[in-house]
XYZ file of C-alpha atoms in Angstrom:
334
model
C 245.926 254.288 112.506
C 249.486 253.003 112.921
C 251.815 253.073 109.934
C 252.322 249.731 108.206
C 255.787 248.284 108.854
C 258.010 247.415 105.880
C 258.177 243.815 107.140
C 254.477 243.616 107.997
C 253.187 240.024 108.029
C 249.736 239.033 106.831
C 248.527 235.436 106.559
C 245.279 233.834 105.499
C 244.698 230.897 107.841
C 242.016 228.265 107.145
C 240.763 226.369 110.195
C 239.615 222.927 109.027
C 238.508 219.689 110.634
C 235.730 217.202 111.144
C 232.360 218.421 112.410
C 232.525 219.212 116.137
C 236.332 218.997 116.283
C 236.603 222.366 118.034
C 237.287 224.753 115.135
C 234.959 227.547 116.232
C 236.129 227.237 119.833
C 239.714 227.673 118.613
C 238.797 230.739 116.547
C 237.046 232.295 119.536
C 240.065 231.579 121.744
C 242.497 233.211 119.306
C 240.286 236.292 118.963
C 239.357 236.331 122.662
C 235.755 236.899 121.613
C 232.942 234.353 121.337
C 231.451 235.376 118.043
C 231.662 232.150 116.029
C 228.764 229.924 117.044
C 229.648 226.839 119.057
C 227.603 223.953 120.398
C 227.945 220.218 120.931
C 226.082 219.718 117.670
C 228.194 219.245 114.551
C 227.647 221.729 111.702
C 226.733 224.693 113.895
C 229.013 226.570 111.469
C 227.572 226.319 107.954
C 229.426 229.063 106.088
C 232.925 230.507 106.239
C 233.420 233.055 109.004
C 236.461 235.330 109.036
C 238.010 236.723 112.185
C 240.807 239.282 111.787
C 243.483 239.015 114.458
C 245.698 242.104 114.623
C 249.253 241.587 115.896
C 251.308 244.198 117.745
C 254.763 244.588 119.231
C 254.763 246.514 122.492
C 257.931 248.183 123.710
C 257.252 250.235 126.809
C 254.710 252.847 125.795
C 255.267 252.214 122.090
C 252.862 249.919 120.241
C 253.657 248.888 116.683
C 251.213 247.222 114.319
C 253.292 244.383 112.866
C 250.904 241.768 111.512
C 247.455 240.460 110.739
C 246.045 236.928 110.621
C 242.870 236.353 108.600
C 241.377 233.354 110.425
C 238.730 231.497 108.400
C 236.424 229.244 110.410
C 234.907 226.655 108.067
C 232.041 224.152 108.261
C 233.028 220.677 109.402
C 234.440 218.649 106.508
C 232.161 215.872 105.333
C 231.900 214.218 101.948
C 228.195 213.421 101.946
C 226.213 214.246 98.819
C 223.190 216.132 100.170
C 222.582 219.631 98.770
C 223.315 221.352 102.087
C 226.410 219.164 102.595
C 227.693 220.062 99.125
C 227.079 223.740 99.781
C 229.141 223.571 102.971
C 231.915 221.664 101.195
C 231.993 224.369 98.501
C 232.673 226.871 101.300
C 235.586 224.702 102.479
C 237.055 224.555 98.969
C 236.781 228.339 98.744
C 238.624 228.751 102.054
C 241.465 226.499 100.885
C 242.207 228.477 97.744
C 245.434 230.470 98.000
C 245.598 229.959 101.768
C 248.958 230.589 103.452
C 248.447 228.329 106.459
C 245.949 225.501 106.980
C 245.176 224.273 110.485
C 243.656 220.802 110.759
C 241.837 220.551 114.094
C 241.558 216.939 115.253
C 239.859 215.661 118.396
C 242.709 213.945 120.231
C 240.338 211.278 121.576
C 239.566 209.838 118.141
C 242.403 210.939 115.835
C 244.414 207.740 116.276
C 241.865 205.904 114.160
C 242.494 208.357 111.321
C 246.237 207.814 111.664
C 245.771 204.045 111.489
C 243.633 204.432 108.372
C 246.228 206.666 106.682
C 249.018 204.246 107.583
C 247.034 201.357 106.044
C 245.883 203.452 103.036
C 242.253 203.007 104.060
C 239.621 205.641 103.367
C 238.677 205.675 107.011
C 235.392 205.528 108.892
C 232.171 206.000 106.984
C 233.070 209.549 105.962
C 236.288 208.673 104.041
C 238.133 211.635 105.520
C 241.399 209.928 106.462
C 242.705 209.621 102.909
C 241.107 212.936 101.959
C 243.257 214.614 104.621
C 246.367 212.783 103.395
C 245.669 213.949 99.847
C 245.241 217.563 100.934
C 248.432 217.822 102.978
C 250.419 216.051 100.238
C 249.495 218.512 97.501
C 252.425 220.508 96.135
C 251.354 224.012 97.097
C 252.820 226.820 99.173
C 250.335 226.170 101.964
C 251.868 225.285 105.325
C 249.909 222.698 107.317
C 249.649 222.660 111.111
C 247.989 219.898 113.120
C 246.108 220.957 116.243
C 245.169 218.153 118.622
C 242.151 219.604 120.369
C 240.400 218.838 123.663
C 243.616 217.590 125.307
C 242.113 218.286 128.723
C 240.061 215.131 128.078
C 243.069 212.881 127.466
C 245.931 211.863 129.766
C 249.467 213.041 128.990
C 250.605 209.415 128.989
C 248.294 208.727 126.025
C 248.937 212.064 124.318
C 252.695 211.747 123.750
C 252.466 208.471 121.756
C 249.686 210.053 119.668
C 251.924 213.021 118.794
C 254.797 210.690 117.861
C 252.491 208.611 115.688
C 251.156 211.735 113.944
C 254.728 212.853 113.161
C 255.443 209.430 111.659
C 252.239 208.923 109.654
C 251.682 212.531 108.511
C 255.148 214.092 108.248
C 253.723 216.799 105.968
C 252.530 218.726 109.015
C 254.942 221.546 109.803
C 253.979 221.531 113.497
C 251.789 219.492 115.838
C 250.241 221.468 118.684
C 248.193 219.879 121.472
C 245.868 222.408 123.072
C 242.660 223.036 124.988
C 241.008 225.992 123.277
C 238.142 226.119 125.752
C 240.607 227.385 128.400
C 241.208 230.516 126.315
C 244.268 232.460 125.207
C 245.120 233.923 128.613
C 245.409 230.499 130.272
C 248.986 229.382 129.582
C 247.965 225.755 130.140
C 245.700 225.984 127.093
C 248.748 226.126 124.771
C 246.848 228.450 122.413
C 249.755 230.895 122.692
C 252.086 228.256 121.240
C 249.884 228.047 118.151
C 249.759 231.831 117.881
C 253.544 232.012 118.018
C 253.786 229.506 115.148
C 251.334 231.553 113.085
C 253.430 234.689 113.714
C 256.608 232.901 112.639
C 255.202 231.372 109.465
C 253.087 234.259 108.197
C 254.453 235.696 104.942
C 255.477 239.330 104.536
C 252.438 240.963 102.960
C 250.519 244.234 103.347
C 247.376 244.056 105.506
C 244.176 242.883 103.826
C 241.885 244.714 106.262
C 242.068 248.012 108.163
C 243.609 247.936 111.620
C 240.243 248.383 113.363
C 238.668 245.354 111.620
C 237.943 242.188 113.606
C 235.597 240.267 111.289
C 234.179 240.325 107.777
C 230.753 239.299 109.064
C 228.081 241.912 108.613
C 225.613 242.433 111.446
C 222.910 240.340 109.774
C 225.135 237.290 109.280
C 226.491 237.572 112.807
C 222.958 237.543 114.163
C 222.032 234.533 112.008
C 225.052 232.697 113.345
C 224.075 233.443 116.945
C 220.454 232.378 116.407
C 221.533 229.066 114.874
C 224.015 228.518 117.713
C 221.323 229.040 120.352
C 218.827 226.738 118.657
C 221.355 223.900 118.578
C 222.493 224.536 122.144
C 219.017 224.571 123.667
C 217.306 221.964 121.473
C 220.115 219.460 121.023
C 218.083 216.263 121.053
C 214.871 217.632 119.524
C 215.744 219.845 116.580
C 217.710 218.298 113.685
C 219.535 220.169 110.971
C 216.449 221.091 109.004
C 216.355 224.530 110.578
C 218.032 227.815 109.734
C 217.174 231.486 109.884
C 216.890 234.571 107.737
C 216.807 238.265 108.647
C 213.678 239.896 107.187
C 214.036 243.437 108.538
C 217.012 245.430 109.813
C 216.117 248.953 110.885
C 218.915 251.125 112.239
C 218.201 253.645 115.009
C 216.476 256.787 113.773
C 214.545 259.604 115.378
C 213.294 258.555 118.797
C 214.356 254.940 118.271
C 217.585 254.349 120.179
C 218.169 250.708 119.223
C 218.348 248.709 116.005
C 215.140 246.772 115.389
C 215.323 243.354 113.750
C 212.763 240.850 112.500
C 214.183 237.360 111.906
C 212.477 234.153 110.821
C 213.589 230.689 111.875
C 212.908 228.317 108.979
C 212.058 224.674 109.709
C 211.311 221.779 107.374
C 208.382 220.318 109.332
C 205.454 221.606 111.370
C 206.455 219.429 114.337
C 209.728 221.358 114.586
C 207.850 224.645 114.637
C 205.867 223.483 117.672
C 209.083 222.521 119.472
C 210.805 225.843 118.809
C 207.785 227.976 119.715
C 207.078 225.969 122.862
C 204.087 226.109 125.160
C 202.748 229.629 125.233
C 205.716 230.774 123.135
C 208.176 230.207 125.991
C 210.897 228.542 123.909
C 211.034 231.224 121.239
C 211.030 233.950 123.913
C 213.988 232.274 125.645
C 215.901 231.981 122.362
C 215.297 235.665 121.637
C 216.496 236.784 125.075
C 219.682 234.718 124.844
C 220.490 235.894 121.310
C 220.021 239.550 122.262
C 222.394 239.080 125.193
C 224.993 237.292 123.032
C 224.786 239.972 120.336
C 225.431 242.667 122.916
C 228.377 240.706 124.354
C 229.982 240.431 120.919
C 229.243 243.895 119.518
C 228.559 246.060 122.571
C 225.243 247.077 120.953
C 221.679 246.416 122.101
C 218.980 245.392 119.635
C 215.231 244.860 119.613
C 214.751 241.348 118.200
C 211.463 239.841 117.086
C 211.636 236.148 116.176
C 209.185 234.197 114.056
C 209.051 230.534 112.999
C 208.030 229.471 109.505
C 207.596 226.020 107.958
C 209.373 225.709 104.606
C 208.993 222.047 103.688
C 212.160 220.253 102.557
C 214.091 223.534 102.232
C 217.407 221.703 102.732
C 216.654 219.479 99.702
C 215.642 222.224 97.255
C 218.310 224.298 95.433
C 216.117 227.412 95.106
C 215.295 227.393 98.823
C 218.952 226.920 99.767
C 219.859 229.876 97.579
C 217.091 231.916 99.190
C 218.698 231.249 102.572
C 222.094 232.405 101.333
C 223.798 229.094 100.542
C 225.889 228.692 97.416
C 225.088 225.542 95.429
C 227.780 222.896 95.726
C 228.979 220.644 92.947
């Protein structure tokens, strides 16, 4: 382990935004590892996920450990009143407590409407998030706010520049405004992810590290697997499976004796029997495909192979019942 520098920088960075704004894609780009579940479905991320980005200064053959960013991927912000929605919002509130830097990720194709709503003091859309965002960035705290305009590869530069100018005018509380395309990844200079990383380095406070140098996430293996299962369900069953599905790990058996791989039993929970039939598929083909993909993704992220057995169970109205939500690991929201 490298010695900690006297001027070591450590920042807690909350990544916030509407559902499907590109938060998880941004986290994966910064970490250069696809471990936070992504799909075209909003609310693939349902709980806070921390990625630890270690920062180094390289001078010839010398490599100094100079910083650490604790990146917190959060569920998409929505203000609906359902039990699952409130649980996810409670996770967002937790992430925003004592945060050093907050990144608001906004889809550049639709953010102008939010800016118009803020300028006119309207709540905005049906989700009322425009004024909520204004209230958050205007709070007198030590948190530094950065605006990331995501998915800029889908918008012309001629339209992007006026949007940036308008954002500066309507929301001057943002320290920086960064247009980027996270899907291109950190190594692609055209992505502009490096520009965001440079701003994080500059604005991180001098603090000792919160995690050991070898750490890259606070997710345990079980939660990582749950995240990957949920991601795959939403990716492969976009139009058929709604949000009334989740998963739970029933058995986690580490290698022992002649067993060379971890063995896992996991149950996908659905709210209706019709959803179970969809996920299982004819002759069990769908559930077999999900299992194969999840095993491959888990190995890509961790470098470890697992034996995964998937089951599907009907738990009627689980997303509407506090005790069932708690059973699945969700904290009750207010």
